[in-house]
mmCIF file of C-alpha atoms in Angstrom:
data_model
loop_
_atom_site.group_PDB
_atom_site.id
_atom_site.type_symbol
_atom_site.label_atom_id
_atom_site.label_comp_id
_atom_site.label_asym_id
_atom_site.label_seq_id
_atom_site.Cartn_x
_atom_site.Cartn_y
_atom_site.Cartn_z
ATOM 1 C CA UNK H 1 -7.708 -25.337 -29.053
ATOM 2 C CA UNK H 2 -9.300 -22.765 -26.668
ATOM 3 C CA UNK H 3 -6.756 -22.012 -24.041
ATOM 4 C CA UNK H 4 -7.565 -21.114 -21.149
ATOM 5 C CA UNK H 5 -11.724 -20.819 -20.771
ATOM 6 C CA UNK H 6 -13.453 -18.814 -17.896
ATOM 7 C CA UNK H 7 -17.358 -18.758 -16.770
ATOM 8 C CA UNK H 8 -19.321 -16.519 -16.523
ATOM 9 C CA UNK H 9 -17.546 -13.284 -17.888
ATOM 10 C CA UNK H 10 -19.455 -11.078 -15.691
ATOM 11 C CA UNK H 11 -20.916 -11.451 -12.591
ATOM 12 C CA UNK H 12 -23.306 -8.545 -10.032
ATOM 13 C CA UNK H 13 -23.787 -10.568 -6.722
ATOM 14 C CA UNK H 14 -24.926 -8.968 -3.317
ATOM 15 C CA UNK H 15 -23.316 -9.108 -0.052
ATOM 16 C CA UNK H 16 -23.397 -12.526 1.675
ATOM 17 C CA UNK H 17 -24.477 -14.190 -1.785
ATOM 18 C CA UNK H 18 -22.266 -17.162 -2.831
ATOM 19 C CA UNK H 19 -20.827 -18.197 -6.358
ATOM 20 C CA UNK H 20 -18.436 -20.257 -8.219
ATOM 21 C CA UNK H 21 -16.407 -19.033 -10.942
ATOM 22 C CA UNK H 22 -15.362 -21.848 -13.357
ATOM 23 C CA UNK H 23 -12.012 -22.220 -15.218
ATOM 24 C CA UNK H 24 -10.496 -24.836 -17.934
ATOM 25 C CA UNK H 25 -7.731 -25.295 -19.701
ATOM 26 C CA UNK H 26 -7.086 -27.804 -22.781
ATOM 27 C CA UNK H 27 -3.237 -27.747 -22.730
ATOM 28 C CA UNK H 28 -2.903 -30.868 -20.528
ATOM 29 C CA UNK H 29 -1.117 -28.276 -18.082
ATOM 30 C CA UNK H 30 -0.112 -29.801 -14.799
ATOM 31 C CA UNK H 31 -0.137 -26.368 -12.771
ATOM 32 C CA UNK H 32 -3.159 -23.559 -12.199
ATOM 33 C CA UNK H 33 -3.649 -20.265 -10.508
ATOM 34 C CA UNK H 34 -5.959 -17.961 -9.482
ATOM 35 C CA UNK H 35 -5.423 -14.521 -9.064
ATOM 36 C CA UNK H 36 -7.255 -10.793 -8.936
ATOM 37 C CA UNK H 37 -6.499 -8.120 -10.085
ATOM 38 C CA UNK H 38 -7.315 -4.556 -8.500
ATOM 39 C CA UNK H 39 -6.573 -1.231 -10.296
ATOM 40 C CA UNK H 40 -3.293 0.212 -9.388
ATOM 41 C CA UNK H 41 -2.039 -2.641 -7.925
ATOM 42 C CA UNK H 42 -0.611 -6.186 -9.543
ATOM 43 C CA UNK H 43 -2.253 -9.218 -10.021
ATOM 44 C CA UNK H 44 -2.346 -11.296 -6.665
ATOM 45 C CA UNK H 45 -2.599 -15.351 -6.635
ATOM 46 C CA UNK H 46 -5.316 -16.305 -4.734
ATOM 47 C CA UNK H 47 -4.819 -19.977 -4.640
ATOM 48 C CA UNK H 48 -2.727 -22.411 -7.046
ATOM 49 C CA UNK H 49 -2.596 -26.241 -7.706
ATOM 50 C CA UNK H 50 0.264 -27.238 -8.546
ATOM 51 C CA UNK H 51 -0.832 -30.661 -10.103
ATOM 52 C CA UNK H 52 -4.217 -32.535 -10.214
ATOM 53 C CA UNK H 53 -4.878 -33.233 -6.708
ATOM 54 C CA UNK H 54 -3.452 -30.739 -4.704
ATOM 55 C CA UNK H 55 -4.157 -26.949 -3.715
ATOM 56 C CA UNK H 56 -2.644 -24.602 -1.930
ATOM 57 C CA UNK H 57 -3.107 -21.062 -0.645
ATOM 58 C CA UNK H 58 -1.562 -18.006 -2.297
ATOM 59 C CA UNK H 59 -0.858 -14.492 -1.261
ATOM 60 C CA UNK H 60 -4.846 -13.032 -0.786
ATOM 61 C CA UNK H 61 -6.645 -16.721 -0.117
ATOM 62 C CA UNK H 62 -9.473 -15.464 3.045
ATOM 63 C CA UNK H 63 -12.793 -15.492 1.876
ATOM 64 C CA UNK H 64 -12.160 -17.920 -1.393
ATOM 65 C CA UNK H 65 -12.027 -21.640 -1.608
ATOM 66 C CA UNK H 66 -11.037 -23.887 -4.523
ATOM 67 C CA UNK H 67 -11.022 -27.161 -5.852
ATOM 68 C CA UNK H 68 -9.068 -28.755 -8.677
ATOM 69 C CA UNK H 69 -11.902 -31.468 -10.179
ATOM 70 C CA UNK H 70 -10.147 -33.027 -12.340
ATOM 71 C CA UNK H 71 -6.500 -31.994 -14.645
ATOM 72 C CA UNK H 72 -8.908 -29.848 -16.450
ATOM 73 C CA UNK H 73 -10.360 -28.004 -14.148
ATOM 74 C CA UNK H 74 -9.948 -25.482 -11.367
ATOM 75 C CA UNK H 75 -12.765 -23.694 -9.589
ATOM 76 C CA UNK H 76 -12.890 -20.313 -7.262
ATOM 77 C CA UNK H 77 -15.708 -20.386 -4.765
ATOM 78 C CA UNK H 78 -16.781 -17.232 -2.893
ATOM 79 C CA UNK H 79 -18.709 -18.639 0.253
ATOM 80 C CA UNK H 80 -20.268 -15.320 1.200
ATOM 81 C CA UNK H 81 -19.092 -12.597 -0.822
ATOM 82 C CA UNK H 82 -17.981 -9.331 0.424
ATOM 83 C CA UNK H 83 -17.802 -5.867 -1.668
ATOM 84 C CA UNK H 84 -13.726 -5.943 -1.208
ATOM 85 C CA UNK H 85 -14.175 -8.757 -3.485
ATOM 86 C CA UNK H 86 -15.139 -6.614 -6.352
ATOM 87 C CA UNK H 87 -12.372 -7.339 -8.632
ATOM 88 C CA UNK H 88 -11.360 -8.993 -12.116
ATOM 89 C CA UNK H 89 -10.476 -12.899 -11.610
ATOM 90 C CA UNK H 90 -8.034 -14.387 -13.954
ATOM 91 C CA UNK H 91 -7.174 -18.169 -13.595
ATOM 92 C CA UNK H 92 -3.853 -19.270 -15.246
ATOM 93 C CA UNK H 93 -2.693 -22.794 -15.929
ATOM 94 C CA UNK H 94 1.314 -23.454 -16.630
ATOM 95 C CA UNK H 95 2.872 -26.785 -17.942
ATOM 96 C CA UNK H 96 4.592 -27.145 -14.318
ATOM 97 C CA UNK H 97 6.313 -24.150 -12.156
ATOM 98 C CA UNK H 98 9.547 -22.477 -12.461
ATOM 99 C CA UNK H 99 9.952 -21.057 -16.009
ATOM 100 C CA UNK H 100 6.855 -22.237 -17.060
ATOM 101 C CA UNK H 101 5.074 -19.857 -19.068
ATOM 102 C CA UNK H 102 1.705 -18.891 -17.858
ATOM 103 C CA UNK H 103 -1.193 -18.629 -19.755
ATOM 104 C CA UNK H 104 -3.947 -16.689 -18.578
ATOM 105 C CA UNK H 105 -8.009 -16.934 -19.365
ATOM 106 C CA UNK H 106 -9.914 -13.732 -20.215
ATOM 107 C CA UNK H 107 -11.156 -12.610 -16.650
ATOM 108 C CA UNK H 108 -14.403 -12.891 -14.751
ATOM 109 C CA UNK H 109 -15.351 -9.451 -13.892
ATOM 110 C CA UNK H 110 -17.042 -10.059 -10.343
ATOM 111 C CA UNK H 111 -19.012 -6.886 -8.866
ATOM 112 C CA UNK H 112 -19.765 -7.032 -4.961
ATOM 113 C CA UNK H 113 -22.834 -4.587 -3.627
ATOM 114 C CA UNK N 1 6.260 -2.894 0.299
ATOM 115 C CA UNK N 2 6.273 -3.215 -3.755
ATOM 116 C CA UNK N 3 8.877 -5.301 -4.899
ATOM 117 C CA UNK N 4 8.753 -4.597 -8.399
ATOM 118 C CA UNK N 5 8.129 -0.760 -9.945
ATOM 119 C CA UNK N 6 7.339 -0.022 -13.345
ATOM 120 C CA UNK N 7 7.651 3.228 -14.661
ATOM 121 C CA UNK N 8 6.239 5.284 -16.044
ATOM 122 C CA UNK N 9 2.601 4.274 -15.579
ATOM 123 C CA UNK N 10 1.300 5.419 -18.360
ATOM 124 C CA UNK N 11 2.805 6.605 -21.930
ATOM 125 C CA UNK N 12 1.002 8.197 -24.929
ATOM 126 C CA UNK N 13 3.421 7.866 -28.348
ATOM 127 C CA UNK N 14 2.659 8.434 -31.943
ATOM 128 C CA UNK N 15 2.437 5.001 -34.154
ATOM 129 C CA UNK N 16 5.833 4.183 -35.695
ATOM 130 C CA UNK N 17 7.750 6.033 -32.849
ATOM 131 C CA UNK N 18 9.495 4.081 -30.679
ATOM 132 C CA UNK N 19 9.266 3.655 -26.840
ATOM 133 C CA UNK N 20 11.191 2.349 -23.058
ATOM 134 C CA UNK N 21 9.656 1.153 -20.712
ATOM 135 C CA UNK N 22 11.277 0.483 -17.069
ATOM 136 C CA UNK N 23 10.651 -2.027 -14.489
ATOM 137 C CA UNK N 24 12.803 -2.287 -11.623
ATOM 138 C CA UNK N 25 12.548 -5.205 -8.452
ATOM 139 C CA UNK N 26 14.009 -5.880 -5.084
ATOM 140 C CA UNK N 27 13.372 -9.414 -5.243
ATOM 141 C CA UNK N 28 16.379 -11.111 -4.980
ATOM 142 C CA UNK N 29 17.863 -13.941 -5.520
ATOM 143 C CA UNK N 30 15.458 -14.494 -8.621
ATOM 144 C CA UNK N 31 15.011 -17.033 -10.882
ATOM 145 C CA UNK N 32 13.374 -15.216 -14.045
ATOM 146 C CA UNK N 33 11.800 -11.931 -14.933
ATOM 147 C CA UNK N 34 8.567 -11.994 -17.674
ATOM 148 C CA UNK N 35 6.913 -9.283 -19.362
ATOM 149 C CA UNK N 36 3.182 -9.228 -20.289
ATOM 150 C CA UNK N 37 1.409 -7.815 -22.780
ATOM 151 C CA UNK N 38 -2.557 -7.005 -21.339
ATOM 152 C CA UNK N 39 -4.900 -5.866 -23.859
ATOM 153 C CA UNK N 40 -8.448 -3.560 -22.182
ATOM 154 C CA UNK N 41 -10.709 -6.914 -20.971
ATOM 155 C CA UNK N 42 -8.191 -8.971 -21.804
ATOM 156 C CA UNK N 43 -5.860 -11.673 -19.850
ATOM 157 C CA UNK N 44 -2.528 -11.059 -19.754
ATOM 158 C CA UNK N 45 -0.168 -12.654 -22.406
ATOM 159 C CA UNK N 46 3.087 -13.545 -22.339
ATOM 160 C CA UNK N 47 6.178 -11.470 -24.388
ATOM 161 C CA UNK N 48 9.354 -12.407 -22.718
ATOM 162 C CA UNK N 49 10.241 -14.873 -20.178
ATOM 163 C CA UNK N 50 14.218 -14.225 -19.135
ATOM 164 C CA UNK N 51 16.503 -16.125 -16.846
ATOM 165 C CA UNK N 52 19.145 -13.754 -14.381
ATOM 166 C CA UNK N 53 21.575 -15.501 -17.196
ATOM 167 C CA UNK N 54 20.313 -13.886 -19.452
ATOM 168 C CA UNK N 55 20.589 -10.141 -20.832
ATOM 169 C CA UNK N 56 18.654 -9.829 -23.759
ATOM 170 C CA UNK N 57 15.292 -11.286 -25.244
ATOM 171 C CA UNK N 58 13.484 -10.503 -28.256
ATOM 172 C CA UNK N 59 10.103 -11.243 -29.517
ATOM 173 C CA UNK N 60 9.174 -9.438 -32.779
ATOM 174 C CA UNK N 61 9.240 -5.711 -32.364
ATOM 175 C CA UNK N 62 9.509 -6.723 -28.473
ATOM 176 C CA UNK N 63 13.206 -6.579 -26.815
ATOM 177 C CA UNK N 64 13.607 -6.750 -23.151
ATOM 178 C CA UNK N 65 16.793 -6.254 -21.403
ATOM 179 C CA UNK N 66 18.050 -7.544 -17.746
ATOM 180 C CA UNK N 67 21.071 -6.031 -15.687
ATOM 181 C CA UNK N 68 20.850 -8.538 -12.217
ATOM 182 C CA UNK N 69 23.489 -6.129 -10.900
ATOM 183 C CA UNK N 70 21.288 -3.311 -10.749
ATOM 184 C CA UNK N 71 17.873 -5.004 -10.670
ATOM 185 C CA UNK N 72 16.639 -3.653 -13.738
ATOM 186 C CA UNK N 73 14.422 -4.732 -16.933
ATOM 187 C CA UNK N 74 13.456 -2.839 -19.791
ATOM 188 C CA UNK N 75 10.745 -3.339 -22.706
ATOM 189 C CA UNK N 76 11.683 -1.520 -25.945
ATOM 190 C CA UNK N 77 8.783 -1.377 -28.416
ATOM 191 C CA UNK N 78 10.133 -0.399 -31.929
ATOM 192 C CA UNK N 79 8.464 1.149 -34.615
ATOM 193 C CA UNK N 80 4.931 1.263 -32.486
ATOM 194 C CA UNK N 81 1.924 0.340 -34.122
ATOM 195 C CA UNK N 82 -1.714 0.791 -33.522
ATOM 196 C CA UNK N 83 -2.319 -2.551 -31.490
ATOM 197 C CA UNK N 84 0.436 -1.909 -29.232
ATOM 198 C CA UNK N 85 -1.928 -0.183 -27.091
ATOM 199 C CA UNK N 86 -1.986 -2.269 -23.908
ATOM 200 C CA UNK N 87 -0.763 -2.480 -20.425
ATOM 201 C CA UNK N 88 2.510 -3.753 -20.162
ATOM 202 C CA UNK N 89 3.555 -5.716 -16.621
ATOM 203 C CA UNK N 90 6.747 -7.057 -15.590
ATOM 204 C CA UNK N 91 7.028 -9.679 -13.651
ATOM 205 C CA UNK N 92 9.622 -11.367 -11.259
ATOM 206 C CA UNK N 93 10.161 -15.291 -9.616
ATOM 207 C CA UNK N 94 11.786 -15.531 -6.749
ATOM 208 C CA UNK N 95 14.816 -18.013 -6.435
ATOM 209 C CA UNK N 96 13.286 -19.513 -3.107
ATOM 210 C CA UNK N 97 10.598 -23.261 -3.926
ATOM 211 C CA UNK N 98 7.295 -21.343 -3.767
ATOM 212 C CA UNK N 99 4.784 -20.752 -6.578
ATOM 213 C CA UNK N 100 4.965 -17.133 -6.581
ATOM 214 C CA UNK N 101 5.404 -14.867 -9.249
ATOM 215 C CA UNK N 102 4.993 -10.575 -7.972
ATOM 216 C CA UNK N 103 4.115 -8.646 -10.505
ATOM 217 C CA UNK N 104 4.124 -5.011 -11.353
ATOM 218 C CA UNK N 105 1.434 -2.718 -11.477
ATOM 219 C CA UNK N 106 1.932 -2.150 -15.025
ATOM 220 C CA UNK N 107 2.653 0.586 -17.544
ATOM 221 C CA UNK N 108 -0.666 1.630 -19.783
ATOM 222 C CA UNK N 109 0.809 2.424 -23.507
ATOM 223 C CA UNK N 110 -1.445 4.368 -25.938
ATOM 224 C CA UNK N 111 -0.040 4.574 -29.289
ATOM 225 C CA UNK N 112 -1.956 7.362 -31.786
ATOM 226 C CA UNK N 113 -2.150 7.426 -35.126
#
């Protein structure tokens, strides 16, 4: 049982490059997030589904796409990446909202140039 | 404007001591307040996950309190060990239907032998 699972751990990309940062989760969990997280400051969602087949924007969504594949699967695509998108990218994945307990993957650390 | 402060942000104690730590919102009405526990590299992983029912919550050595009146959580670490060196981040749901959950900037603990 691995949890949540992020690719690739690290990441060096230049301005205007393009990448996708993969996450799955093995929990049969309905819900999944996105977020950043930026020193000094708290985590911010990016994007979220809240159950296979939909997606929605969060608080920091320009310049990031997503698409939910399949229950398993979530995906965070920077079209043409800018250096204010240096950050660490965790994706999340709850049972449903509300109470739900999150569980988070181990981060993508994403450097912009 | 920061809806949820933690103080302070960062705390140096000596292993077996024990240790507060403060988080105070403005979010209101909310549904349920959560501390994390975020080791370096790590995702964040859940400690506590309280309802505004609710006043007390413990998890091991772990015991968060709640006073809704006066919007304010606490994390009380007793008897500190080694491996409670980690950010700790509180985190608040609003009441309202959307996804989101604001979280704190965090308090860095660093517990020495």
């Amino acid at each position: 049982n691995a949890g949540v699972t992020q690719t690739p751990k690290f990441q060096v990309l230049k301005t205007g490059q393009s990448m996708t940062l993969q996450c799955a989760q093995d929990m049969n969990h309905n819900s999944m997030y996105w977020y950043r997280q930026d020193p000094g400051m708290g985590l911010r969602l990016i994007y979220y589904s809240a159950s296979e087949g939909t997606t929605d924007k969060g608080e920091v969504p320009n310049g990031y796409n997503v698409s939910r594949l399949n229950k398993r699967e979530f995906s965070l695509r920077l079209e043409s990446a800018a250096p204010s998108q240096t950050s660490v990218y965790f994706c999340a994945s709850a049972e449903g909202q509300g109470t739900y307990e999150q569980f988070f993957g181990p981060g993508t650390r994403l450097t912009v140039l | 404007k920061n809806q949820v402060e933690q103080s302070p942000q960062s705390l140096i104690i000596l292993e077996g001591k024990n240790c507060t730590l403060q988080c105070n919102y403005t979010v209101s009405p909310f549904s349920n307040l959560r501390w994390y526990k975020q080791d370096t590299g790590r995702g964040p992983v859940s400690l506590t996950i309280m309802t505004f029912s609710e006043n007390t919550k413990s998890n091991g050595r772990y015991t968060a309190t709640l006073d809704a009146d006066t919007k304010q959580s606490s994390l009380h670490i007793t008897a500190s060990q080694l491996s409670d060196s980690a950010s700790y981040i509180c985190v608040v749901r609003g009441m309202d239907s959307s996804y989101k959950l604001i979280f704190g900037s965090g308090t860095r603990l660093l517990v020495r032998p």
